[in-house]
Short mmCIF file of C-alpha atoms in Angstrom, two decimals:
data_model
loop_
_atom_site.label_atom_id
_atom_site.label_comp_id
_atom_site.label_asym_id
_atom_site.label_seq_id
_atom_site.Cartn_x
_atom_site.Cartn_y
_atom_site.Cartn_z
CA UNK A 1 -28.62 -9.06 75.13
CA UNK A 2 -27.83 -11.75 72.79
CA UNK A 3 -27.91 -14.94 73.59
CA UNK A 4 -26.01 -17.77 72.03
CA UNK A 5 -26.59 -21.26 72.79
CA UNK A 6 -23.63 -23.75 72.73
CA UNK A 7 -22.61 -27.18 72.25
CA UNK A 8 -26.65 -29.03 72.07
CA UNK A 9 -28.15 -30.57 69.09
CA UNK A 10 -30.74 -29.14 67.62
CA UNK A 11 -33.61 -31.51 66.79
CA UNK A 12 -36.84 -30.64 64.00
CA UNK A 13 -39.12 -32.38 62.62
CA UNK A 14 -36.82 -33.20 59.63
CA UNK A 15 -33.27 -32.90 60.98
CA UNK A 16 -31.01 -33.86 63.81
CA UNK A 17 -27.51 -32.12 63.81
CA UNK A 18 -25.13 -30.28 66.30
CA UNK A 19 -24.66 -26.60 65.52
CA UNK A 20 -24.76 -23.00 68.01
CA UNK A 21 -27.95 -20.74 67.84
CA UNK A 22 -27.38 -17.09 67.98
CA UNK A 23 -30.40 -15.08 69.62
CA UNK A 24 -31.03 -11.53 68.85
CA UNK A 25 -34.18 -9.73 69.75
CA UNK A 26 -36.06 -12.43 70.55
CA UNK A 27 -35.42 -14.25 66.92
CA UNK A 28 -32.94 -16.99 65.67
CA UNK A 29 -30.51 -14.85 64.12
CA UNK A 30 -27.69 -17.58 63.28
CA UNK A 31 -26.93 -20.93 63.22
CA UNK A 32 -24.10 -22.53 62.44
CA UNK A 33 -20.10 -23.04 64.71
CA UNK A 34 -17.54 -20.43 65.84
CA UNK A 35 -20.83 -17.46 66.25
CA UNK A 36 -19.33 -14.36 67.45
CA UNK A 37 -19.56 -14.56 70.94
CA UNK A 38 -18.53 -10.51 71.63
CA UNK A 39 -21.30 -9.14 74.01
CA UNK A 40 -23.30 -12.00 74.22
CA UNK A 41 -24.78 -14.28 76.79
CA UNK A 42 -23.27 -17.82 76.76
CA UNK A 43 -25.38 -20.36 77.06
CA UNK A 44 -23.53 -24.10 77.49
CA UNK A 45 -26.44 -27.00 76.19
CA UNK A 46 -23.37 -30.01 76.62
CA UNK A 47 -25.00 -33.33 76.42
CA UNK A 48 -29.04 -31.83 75.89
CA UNK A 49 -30.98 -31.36 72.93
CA UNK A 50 -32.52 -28.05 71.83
CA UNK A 51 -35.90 -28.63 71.05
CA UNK A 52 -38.52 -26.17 69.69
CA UNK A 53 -40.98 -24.69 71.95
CA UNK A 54 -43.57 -27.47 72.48
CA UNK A 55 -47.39 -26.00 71.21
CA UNK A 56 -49.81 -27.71 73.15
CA UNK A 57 -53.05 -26.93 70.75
CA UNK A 58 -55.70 -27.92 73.48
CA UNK A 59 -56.13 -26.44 76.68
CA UNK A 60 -59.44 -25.09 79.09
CA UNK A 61 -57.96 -22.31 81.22
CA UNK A 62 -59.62 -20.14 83.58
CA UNK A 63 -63.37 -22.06 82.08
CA UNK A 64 -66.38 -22.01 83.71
CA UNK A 65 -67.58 -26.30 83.72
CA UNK A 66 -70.15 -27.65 85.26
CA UNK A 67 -70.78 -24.92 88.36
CA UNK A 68 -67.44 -24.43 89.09
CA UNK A 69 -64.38 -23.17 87.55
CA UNK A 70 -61.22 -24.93 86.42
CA UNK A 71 -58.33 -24.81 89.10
CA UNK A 72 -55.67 -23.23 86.28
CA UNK A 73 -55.74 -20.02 85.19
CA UNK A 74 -53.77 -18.39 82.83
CA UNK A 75 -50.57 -17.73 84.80
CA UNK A 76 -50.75 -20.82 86.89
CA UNK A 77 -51.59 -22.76 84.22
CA UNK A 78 -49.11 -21.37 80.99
CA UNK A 79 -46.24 -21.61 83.71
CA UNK A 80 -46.74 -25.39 84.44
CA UNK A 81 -46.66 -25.16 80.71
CA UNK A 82 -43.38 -23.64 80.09
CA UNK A 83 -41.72 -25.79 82.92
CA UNK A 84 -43.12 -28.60 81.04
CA UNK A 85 -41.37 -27.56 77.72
CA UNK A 86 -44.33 -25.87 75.79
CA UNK A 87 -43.98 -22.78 74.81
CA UNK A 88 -47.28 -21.92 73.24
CA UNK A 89 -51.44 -23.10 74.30
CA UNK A 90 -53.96 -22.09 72.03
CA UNK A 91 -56.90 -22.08 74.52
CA UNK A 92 -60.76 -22.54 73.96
CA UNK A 93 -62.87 -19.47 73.91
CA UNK A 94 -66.40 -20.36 75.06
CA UNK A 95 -69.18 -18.58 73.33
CA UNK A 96 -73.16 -17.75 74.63
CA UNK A 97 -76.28 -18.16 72.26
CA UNK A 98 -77.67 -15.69 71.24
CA UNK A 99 -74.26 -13.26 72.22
CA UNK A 100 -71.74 -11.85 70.12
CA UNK A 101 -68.69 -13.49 69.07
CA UNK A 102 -66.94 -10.52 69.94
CA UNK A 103 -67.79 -10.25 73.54
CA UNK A 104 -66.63 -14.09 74.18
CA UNK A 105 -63.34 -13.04 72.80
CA UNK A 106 -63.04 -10.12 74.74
CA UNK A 107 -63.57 -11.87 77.91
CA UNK A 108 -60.98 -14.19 76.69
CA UNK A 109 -58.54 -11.51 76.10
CA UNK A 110 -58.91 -10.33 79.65
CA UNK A 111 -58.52 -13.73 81.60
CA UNK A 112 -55.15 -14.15 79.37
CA UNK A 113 -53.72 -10.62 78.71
CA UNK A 114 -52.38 -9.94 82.35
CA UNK A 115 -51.49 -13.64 82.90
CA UNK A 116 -49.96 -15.56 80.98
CA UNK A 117 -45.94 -16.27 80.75
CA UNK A 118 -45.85 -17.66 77.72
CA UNK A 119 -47.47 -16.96 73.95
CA UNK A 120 -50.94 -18.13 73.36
CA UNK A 121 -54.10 -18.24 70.19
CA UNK A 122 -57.63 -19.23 70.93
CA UNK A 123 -60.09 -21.46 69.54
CA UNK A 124 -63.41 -20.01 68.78
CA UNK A 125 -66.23 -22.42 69.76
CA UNK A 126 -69.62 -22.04 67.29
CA UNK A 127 -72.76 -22.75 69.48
CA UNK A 128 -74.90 -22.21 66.60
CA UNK A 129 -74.17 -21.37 62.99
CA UNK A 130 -77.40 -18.57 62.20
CA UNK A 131 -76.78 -15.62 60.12
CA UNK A 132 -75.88 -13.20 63.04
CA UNK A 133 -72.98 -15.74 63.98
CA UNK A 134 -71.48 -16.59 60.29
CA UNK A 135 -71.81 -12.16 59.50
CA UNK A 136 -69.10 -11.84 62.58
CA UNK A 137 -66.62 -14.92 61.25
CA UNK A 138 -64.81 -12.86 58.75
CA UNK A 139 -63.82 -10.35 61.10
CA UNK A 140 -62.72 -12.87 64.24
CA UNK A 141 -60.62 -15.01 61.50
CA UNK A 142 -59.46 -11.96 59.13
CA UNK A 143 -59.00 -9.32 62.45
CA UNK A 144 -58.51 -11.30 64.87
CA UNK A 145 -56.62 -13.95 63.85
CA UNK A 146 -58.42 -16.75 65.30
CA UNK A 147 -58.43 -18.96 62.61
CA UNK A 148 -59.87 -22.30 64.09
CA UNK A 149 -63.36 -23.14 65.05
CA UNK A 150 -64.89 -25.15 67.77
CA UNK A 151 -67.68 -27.45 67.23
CA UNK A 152 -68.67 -29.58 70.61
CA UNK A 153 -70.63 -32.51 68.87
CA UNK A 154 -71.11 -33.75 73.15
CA UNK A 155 -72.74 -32.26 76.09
CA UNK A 156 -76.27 -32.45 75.26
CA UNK A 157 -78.01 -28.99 76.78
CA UNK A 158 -74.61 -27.46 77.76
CA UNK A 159 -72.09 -27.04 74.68
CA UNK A 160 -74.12 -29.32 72.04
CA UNK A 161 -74.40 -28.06 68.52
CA UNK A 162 -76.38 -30.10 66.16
CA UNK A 163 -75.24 -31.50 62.63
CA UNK A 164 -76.64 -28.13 60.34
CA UNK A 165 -74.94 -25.50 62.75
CA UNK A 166 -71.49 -28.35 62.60
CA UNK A 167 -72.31 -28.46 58.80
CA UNK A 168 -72.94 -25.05 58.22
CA UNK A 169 -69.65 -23.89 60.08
CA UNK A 170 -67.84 -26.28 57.78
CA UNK A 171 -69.39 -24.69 55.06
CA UNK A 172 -68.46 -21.06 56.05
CA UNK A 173 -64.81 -22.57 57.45
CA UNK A 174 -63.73 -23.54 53.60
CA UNK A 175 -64.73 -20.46 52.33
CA UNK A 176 -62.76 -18.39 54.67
CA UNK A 177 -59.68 -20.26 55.77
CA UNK A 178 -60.60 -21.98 59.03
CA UNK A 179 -59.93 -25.10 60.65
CA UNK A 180 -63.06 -26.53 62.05
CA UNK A 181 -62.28 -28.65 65.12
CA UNK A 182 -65.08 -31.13 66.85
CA UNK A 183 -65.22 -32.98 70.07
CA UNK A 184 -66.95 -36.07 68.62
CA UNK A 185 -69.28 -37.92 70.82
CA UNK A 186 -72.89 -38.76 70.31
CA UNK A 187 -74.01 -37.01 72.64
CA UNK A 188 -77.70 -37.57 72.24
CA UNK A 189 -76.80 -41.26 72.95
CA UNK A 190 -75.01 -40.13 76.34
CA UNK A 191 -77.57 -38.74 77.52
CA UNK A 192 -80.14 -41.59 76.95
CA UNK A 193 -77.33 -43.73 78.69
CA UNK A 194 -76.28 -41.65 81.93
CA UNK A 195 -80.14 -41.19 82.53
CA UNK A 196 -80.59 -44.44 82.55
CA UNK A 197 -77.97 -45.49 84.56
CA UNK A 198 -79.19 -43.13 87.61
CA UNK A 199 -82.47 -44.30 86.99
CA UNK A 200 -80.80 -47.80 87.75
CA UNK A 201 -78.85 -46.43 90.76
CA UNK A 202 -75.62 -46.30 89.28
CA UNK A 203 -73.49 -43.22 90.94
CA UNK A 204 -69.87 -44.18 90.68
CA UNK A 205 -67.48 -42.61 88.36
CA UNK A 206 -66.80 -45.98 86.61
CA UNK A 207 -70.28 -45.00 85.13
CA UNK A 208 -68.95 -41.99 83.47
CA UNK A 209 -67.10 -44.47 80.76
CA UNK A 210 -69.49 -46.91 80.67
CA UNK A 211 -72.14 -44.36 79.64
CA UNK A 212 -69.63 -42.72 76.64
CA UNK A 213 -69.03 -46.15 74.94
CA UNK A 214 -66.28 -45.79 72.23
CA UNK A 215 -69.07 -46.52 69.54
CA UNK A 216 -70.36 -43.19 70.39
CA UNK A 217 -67.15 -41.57 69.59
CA UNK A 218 -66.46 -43.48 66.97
CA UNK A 219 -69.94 -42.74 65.27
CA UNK A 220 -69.81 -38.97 65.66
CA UNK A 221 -65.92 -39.32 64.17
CA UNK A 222 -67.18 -40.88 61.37
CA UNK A 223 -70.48 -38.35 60.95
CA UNK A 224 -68.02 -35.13 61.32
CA UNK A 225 -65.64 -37.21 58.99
CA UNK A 226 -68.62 -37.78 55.90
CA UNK A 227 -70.34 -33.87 56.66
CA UNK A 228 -66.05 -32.23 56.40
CA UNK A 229 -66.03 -34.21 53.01
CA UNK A 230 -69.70 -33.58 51.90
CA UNK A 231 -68.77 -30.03 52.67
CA UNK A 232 -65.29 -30.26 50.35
CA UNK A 233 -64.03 -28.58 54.10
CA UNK A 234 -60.80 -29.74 56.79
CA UNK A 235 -61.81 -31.04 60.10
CA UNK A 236 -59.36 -31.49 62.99
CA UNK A 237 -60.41 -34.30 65.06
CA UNK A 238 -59.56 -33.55 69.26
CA UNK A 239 -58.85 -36.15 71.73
CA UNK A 240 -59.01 -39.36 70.00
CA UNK A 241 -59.27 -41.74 72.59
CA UNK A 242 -60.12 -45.26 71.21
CA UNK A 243 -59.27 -47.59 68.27
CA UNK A 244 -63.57 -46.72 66.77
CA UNK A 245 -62.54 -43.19 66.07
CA UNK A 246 -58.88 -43.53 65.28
CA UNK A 247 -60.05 -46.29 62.38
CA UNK A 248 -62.70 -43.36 61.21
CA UNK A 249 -60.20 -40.71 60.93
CA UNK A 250 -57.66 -43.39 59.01
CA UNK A 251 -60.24 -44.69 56.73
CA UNK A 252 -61.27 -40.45 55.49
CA UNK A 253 -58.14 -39.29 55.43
CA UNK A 254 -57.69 -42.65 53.07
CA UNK A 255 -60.48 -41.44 51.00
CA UNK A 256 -59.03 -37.92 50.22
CA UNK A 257 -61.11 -36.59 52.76
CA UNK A 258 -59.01 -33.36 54.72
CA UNK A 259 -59.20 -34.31 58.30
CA UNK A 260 -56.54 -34.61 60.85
CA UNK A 261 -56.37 -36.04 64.80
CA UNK A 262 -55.25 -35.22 67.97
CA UNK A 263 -54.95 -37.69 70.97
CA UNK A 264 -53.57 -37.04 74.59
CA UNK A 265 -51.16 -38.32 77.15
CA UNK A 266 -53.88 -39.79 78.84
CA UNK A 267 -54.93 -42.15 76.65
CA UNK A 268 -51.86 -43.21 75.65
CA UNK A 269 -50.71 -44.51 79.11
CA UNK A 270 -53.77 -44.79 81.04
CA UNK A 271 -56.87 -46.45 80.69
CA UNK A 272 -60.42 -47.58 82.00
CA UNK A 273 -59.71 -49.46 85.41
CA UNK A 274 -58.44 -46.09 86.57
CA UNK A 275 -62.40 -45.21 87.33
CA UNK A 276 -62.70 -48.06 89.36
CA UNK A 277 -60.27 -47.10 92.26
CA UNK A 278 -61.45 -46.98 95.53
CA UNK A 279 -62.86 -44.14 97.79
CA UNK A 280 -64.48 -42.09 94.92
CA UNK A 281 -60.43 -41.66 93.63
CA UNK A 282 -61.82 -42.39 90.32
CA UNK A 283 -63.07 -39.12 90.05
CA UNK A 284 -59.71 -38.17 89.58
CA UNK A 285 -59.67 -39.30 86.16
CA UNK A 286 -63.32 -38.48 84.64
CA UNK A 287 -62.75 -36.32 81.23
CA UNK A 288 -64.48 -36.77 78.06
CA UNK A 289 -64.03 -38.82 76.15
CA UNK A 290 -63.35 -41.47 79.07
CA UNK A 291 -60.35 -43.44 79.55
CA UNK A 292 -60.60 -46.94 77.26
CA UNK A 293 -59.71 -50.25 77.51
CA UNK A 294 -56.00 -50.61 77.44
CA UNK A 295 -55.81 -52.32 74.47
CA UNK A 296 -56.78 -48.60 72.94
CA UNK A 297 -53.17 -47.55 73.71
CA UNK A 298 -50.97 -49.42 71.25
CA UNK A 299 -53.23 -48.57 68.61
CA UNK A 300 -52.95 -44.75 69.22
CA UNK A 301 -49.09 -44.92 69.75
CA UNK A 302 -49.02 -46.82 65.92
CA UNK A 303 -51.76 -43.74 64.70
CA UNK A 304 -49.36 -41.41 65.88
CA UNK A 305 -46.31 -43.66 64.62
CA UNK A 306 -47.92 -44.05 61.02
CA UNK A 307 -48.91 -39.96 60.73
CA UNK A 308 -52.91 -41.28 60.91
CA UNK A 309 -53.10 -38.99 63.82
CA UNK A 310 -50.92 -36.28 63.90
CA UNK A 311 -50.75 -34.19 66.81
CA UNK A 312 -51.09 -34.61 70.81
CA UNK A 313 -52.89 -32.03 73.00
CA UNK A 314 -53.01 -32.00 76.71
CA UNK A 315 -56.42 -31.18 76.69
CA UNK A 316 -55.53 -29.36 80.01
CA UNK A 317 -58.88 -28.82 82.18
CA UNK A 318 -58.13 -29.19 85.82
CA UNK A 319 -60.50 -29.56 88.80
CA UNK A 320 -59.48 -29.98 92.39
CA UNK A 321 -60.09 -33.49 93.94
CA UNK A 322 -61.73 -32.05 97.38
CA UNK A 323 -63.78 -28.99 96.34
CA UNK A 324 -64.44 -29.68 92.95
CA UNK A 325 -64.26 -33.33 91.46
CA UNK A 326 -66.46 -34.41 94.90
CA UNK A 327 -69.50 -32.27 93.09
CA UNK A 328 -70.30 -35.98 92.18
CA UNK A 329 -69.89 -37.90 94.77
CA UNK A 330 -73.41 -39.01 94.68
CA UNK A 331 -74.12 -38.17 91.11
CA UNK A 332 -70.69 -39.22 88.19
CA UNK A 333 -72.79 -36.86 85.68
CA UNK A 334 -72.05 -33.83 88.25
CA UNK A 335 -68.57 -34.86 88.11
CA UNK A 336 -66.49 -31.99 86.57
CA UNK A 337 -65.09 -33.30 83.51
CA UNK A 338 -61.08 -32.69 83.02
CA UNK A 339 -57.70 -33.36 84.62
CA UNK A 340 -54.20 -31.46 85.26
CA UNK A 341 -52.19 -32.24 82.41
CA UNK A 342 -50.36 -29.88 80.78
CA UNK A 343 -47.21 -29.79 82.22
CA UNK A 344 -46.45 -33.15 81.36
CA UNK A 345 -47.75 -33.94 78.11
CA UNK A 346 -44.13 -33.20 76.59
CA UNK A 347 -42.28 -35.80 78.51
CA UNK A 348 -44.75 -38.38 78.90
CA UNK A 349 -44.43 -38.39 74.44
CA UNK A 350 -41.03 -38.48 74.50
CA UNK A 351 -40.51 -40.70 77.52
CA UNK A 352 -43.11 -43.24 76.87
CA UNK A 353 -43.02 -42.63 72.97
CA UNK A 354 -39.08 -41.69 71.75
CA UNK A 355 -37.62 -44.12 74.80
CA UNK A 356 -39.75 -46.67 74.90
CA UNK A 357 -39.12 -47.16 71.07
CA UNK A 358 -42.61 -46.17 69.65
CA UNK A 359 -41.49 -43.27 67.73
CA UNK A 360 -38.52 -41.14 66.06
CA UNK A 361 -36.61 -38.34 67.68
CA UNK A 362 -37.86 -36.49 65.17
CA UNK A 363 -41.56 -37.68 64.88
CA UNK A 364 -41.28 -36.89 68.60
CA UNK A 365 -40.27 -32.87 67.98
CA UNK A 366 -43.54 -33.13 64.41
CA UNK A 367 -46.45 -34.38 67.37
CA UNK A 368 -45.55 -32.29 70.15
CA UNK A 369 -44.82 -28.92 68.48
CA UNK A 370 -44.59 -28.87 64.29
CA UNK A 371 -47.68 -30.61 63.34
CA UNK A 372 -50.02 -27.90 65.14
CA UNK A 373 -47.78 -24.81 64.19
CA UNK A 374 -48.50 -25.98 60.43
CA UNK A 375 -52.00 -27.03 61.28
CA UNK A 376 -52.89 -23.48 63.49
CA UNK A 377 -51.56 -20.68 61.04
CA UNK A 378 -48.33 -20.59 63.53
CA UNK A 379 -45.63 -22.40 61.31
CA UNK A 380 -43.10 -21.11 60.15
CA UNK A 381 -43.01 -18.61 63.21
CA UNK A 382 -43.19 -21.44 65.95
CA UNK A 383 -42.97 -24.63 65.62
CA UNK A 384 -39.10 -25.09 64.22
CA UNK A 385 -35.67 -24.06 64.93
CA UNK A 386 -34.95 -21.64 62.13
CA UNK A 387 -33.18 -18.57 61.24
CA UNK A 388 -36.20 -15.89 61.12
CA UNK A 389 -38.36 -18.36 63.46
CA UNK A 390 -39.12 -16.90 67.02
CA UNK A 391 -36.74 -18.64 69.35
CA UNK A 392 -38.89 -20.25 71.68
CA UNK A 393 -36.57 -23.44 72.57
CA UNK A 394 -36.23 -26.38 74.92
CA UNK A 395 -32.71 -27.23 76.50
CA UNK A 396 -34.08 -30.64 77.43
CA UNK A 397 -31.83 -33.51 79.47
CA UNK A 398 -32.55 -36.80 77.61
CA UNK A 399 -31.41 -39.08 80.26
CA UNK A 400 -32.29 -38.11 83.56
CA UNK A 401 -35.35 -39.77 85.70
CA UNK A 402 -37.88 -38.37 87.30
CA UNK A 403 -41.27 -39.43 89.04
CA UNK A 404 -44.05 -37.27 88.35
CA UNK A 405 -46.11 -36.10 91.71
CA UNK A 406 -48.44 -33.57 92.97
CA UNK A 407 -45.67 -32.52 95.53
CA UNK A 408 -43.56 -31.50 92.83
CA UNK A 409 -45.72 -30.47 89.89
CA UNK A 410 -46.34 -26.58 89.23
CA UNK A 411 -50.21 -26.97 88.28
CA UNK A 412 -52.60 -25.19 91.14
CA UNK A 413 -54.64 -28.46 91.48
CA UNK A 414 -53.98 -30.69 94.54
CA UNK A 415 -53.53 -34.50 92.57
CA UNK A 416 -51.87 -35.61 89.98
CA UNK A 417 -53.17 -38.30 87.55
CA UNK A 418 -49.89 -39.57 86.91
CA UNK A 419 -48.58 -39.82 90.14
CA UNK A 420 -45.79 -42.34 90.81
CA UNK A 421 -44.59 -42.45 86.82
CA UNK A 422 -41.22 -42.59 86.29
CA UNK A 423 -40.14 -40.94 82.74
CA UNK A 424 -37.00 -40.23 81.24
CA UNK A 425 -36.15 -36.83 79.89
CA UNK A 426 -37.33 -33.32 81.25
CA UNK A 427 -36.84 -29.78 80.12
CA UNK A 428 -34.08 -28.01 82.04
CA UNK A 429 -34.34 -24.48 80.80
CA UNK A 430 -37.10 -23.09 78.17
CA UNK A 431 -37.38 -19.41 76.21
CA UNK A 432 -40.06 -17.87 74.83
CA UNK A 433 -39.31 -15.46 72.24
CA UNK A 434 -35.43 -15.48 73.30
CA UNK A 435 -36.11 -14.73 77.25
CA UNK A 436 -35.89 -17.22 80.08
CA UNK A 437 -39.37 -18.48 81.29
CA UNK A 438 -37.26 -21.84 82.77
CA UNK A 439 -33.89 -21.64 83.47
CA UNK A 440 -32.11 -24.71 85.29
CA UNK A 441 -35.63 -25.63 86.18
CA UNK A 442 -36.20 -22.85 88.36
CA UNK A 443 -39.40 -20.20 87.02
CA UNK A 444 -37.70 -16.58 85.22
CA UNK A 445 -40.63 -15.62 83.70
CA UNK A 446 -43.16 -12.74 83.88
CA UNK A 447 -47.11 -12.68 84.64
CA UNK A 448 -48.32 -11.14 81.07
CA UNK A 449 -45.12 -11.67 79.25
CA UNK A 450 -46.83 -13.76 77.01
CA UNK A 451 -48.26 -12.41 73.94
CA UNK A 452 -51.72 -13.19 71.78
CA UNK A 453 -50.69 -14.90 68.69
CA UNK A 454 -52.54 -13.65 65.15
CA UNK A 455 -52.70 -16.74 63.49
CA UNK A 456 -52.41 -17.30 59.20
CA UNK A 457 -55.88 -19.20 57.75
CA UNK A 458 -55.74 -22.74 57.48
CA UNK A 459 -55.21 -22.58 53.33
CA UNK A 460 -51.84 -20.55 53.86
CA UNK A 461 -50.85 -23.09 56.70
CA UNK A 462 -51.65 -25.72 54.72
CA UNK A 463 -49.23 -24.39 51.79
CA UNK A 464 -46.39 -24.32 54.00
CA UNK A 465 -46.73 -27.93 55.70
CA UNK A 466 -46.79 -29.19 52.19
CA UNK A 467 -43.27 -27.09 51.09
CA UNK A 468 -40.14 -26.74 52.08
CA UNK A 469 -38.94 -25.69 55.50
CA UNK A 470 -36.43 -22.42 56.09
CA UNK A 471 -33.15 -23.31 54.99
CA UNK A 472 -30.24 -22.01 56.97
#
């Protein structure tokens, strides 16, 4: 049926105006006042705005961590999503020395194809860059359509690459149209420090951020920031958490170096002292990189503000509190690393970020959906309200309150890390691809309605952030 969606205004990255959106098989078909309603499903949007699909471009679902297994899975996990206003995840695919590439996308496929509610991509992470690997990259990013690469520059003996097989993919990622993504900590230099600190006696959690000091992200930022531009290659810097690598990213981008950043609603509303809490709570909040000093906060918020960082990802890896996160309760290295935070990574931006005056409406609409559609080889299919765009769109209420809570989120984990926040604004109904996932906050959707997204290479993405948008 069609759809047509009344009385909101529409907000992009470039434009705020009030107008009608016609739906037809799952597309924007119109835009525009007085639509022909004949046959069609009416759909009043008085007093919201109509937001595109959010795309968070960072999430760990159904992933093996640490002896355990994150607490989301693919339907659990994409439907806290779409009740949090995102419409699309583009997920990490873990990969095996010494396996195919092939089989870790496979497995992928099957822990998303029967699950998910919503459209999703994947990530491909590159363990180590010999010829067997680079021979099957062609295929994954020309076939497959997975058209970003992983690089884990942390986790010394677990995910760890070292600087030829980061280099290397760089190298291979330029000539064939990839986005090479890093998560940049030293981790040689973590692993010095949280032996030591054992050795010394030191359990708690607080000791997970005291043994990933900023300088060690800041460091590997700027190493992954001189190899991209020794390499004439793009880099996409994940979860910047402190001013060190922020600075980094600012000061190669500066250069004419091709690198962009990502932070998270974490860091941008909670910080350091959050370890320290009582009763091995602390736990609650161990992810890499750690929570900073709040200082770190302001700075990020003017990053985003000033387009030095671009993009915000949930980074969405969630571990119960009892069962999981107490691994470590003797031990913060056995701690699993990641929180619950997809569902609201779309309000806490606009709540903390469009209300509390740090950004623009529209900035608000480019770091929670545009940015990464350009960015991932999505744009212009996702990541705008357009006629020929797939309408995945947010009815969103600007000014009601809520108080986020365990009790009331939709994630299968059993805390919250933003428990008690009040924010201002939530989504009130969401479509993928023109159908109902949320509708007056209540769950429509469908296990496995959600589709694998082929993704364009990063040159043809790039062309269209730097041109014009659709015109209607």
């Amino acid at each position: 049926m069609r759809k047509i969606i009344k009385n909101g205004i529409i907000v992009t990255a470039a434009d705020t105006y009030q107008a009608d959106l016609c739906i037809e098989n799952g597309i924007i078909a119109q835009i525009g006042s007085q639509l022909d309603e004949t046959g069609a499903e009416i759909i009043d949007a008085a007093g919201s705005y109509i937001f595109p699909g959010g795309i968070d471009p960072h999430t760990h679902l159904d992933m093996p961590f640490g002896g355990t297994v994150t607490k989301d899975d693919f339907e659990t996990g994409t439907m806290a999503a779409a009740f949090g206003g995102t419409t699309t995840v583009i997920d990490f695919c873990l990969t095996t020395k010494g396996k195919p590439l092939k089989a870790a996308v496979e497995a992928w496929h099957a822990k998303a194809k029967e699950k998910a509610v919503i459209d999703y991509g994947f990530h491909l992470q590159i363990v180590e860059a010999n010829e067997a690997a680079l021979n099957e990259l062609p295929a994954m990013i020309n076939e497959e359509g997975i058209t970003s690469l992983k690089v884990f520059m942390a986790y010394k003996n677990q995910f760890q690459a070292d600087d030829e097989t980061l280099f290397r993919t760089l190298l291979a990622a330029k000539e064939l149209g990839a986005l090479v993504m890093v998560h940049a900590e030293n981790g040689d230099v973590i692993d010095y420090l949280v032996k030591k600190a054992l050795q010394e006696g030191n359990t708690a959690p607080i000791y997970h951020a005291l043994t990933r000091p900023p300088e060690a992200e800041g460091e590997a930022t700027g190493r992954a920031a001189a190899l991209t531009g020794l390499a004439k290659s793009q880099l996409y810097v994940v979860h910047v958490s402190c001013a060190e690598a922020a600075e980094k990213i600012a000061a190669a981008r500066n250069s004419g170096i091709d690198i962009w950043g990502e932070t998270c609603p974490q860091y941008l509303v909670l910080d350091q002292s959050y370890l320290e809490k009582p009763d091995f709570e602390g736990a609650k909040y161990v992810w890499s990189p750690p929570l900073r000093e709040k200082h770190n906060q302001e700075i990020l918020w003017n990053a985003l503000k000033t387009g030095q960082l671009q993009t915000l990802g949930s980074d969405q890896c969630s571990f119960d509190f009892k069962g999981q996160k107490d691994l470590g309760k003797d031990d913060f290295s056995k701690i699993p690393n990641g929180g619950p935070l997809i569902e609201d990574r779309v309000s806490i931006l606009y709540s903390e970020g469009v209300v509390g005056g740090r950004i623009s409406l529209n900035q608000f609409v480019d770091i929670m959906s545009t940015k990464a559609a350009k960015l991932f080889g999505l744009y212009p299919q996702k990541g705008t309200i357009a006629v020929g765009s797939d309408a995945d769109l947010v009815i969103f209420n600007p000014d009601v309150k809520r108080v986020i809570s365990a009790e009331t989120h939709h994630m299968a984990v059993d805390y919250n890390p933003f428990e008690g926040m009040e924010v201002t604004g939530e989504p009130v109904s969401v479509l993928s691809r023109g159908e109902f996932v949320i509708k007056d906050k209540l769950f429509t959707g469908q296990a496995g309605a959600g589709q694998f997204i082929k993704r364009a290479k990063y040159g043809e993405a790039k062309k269209i952030s730097a041109g014009s948008t659709i015109t209607i």
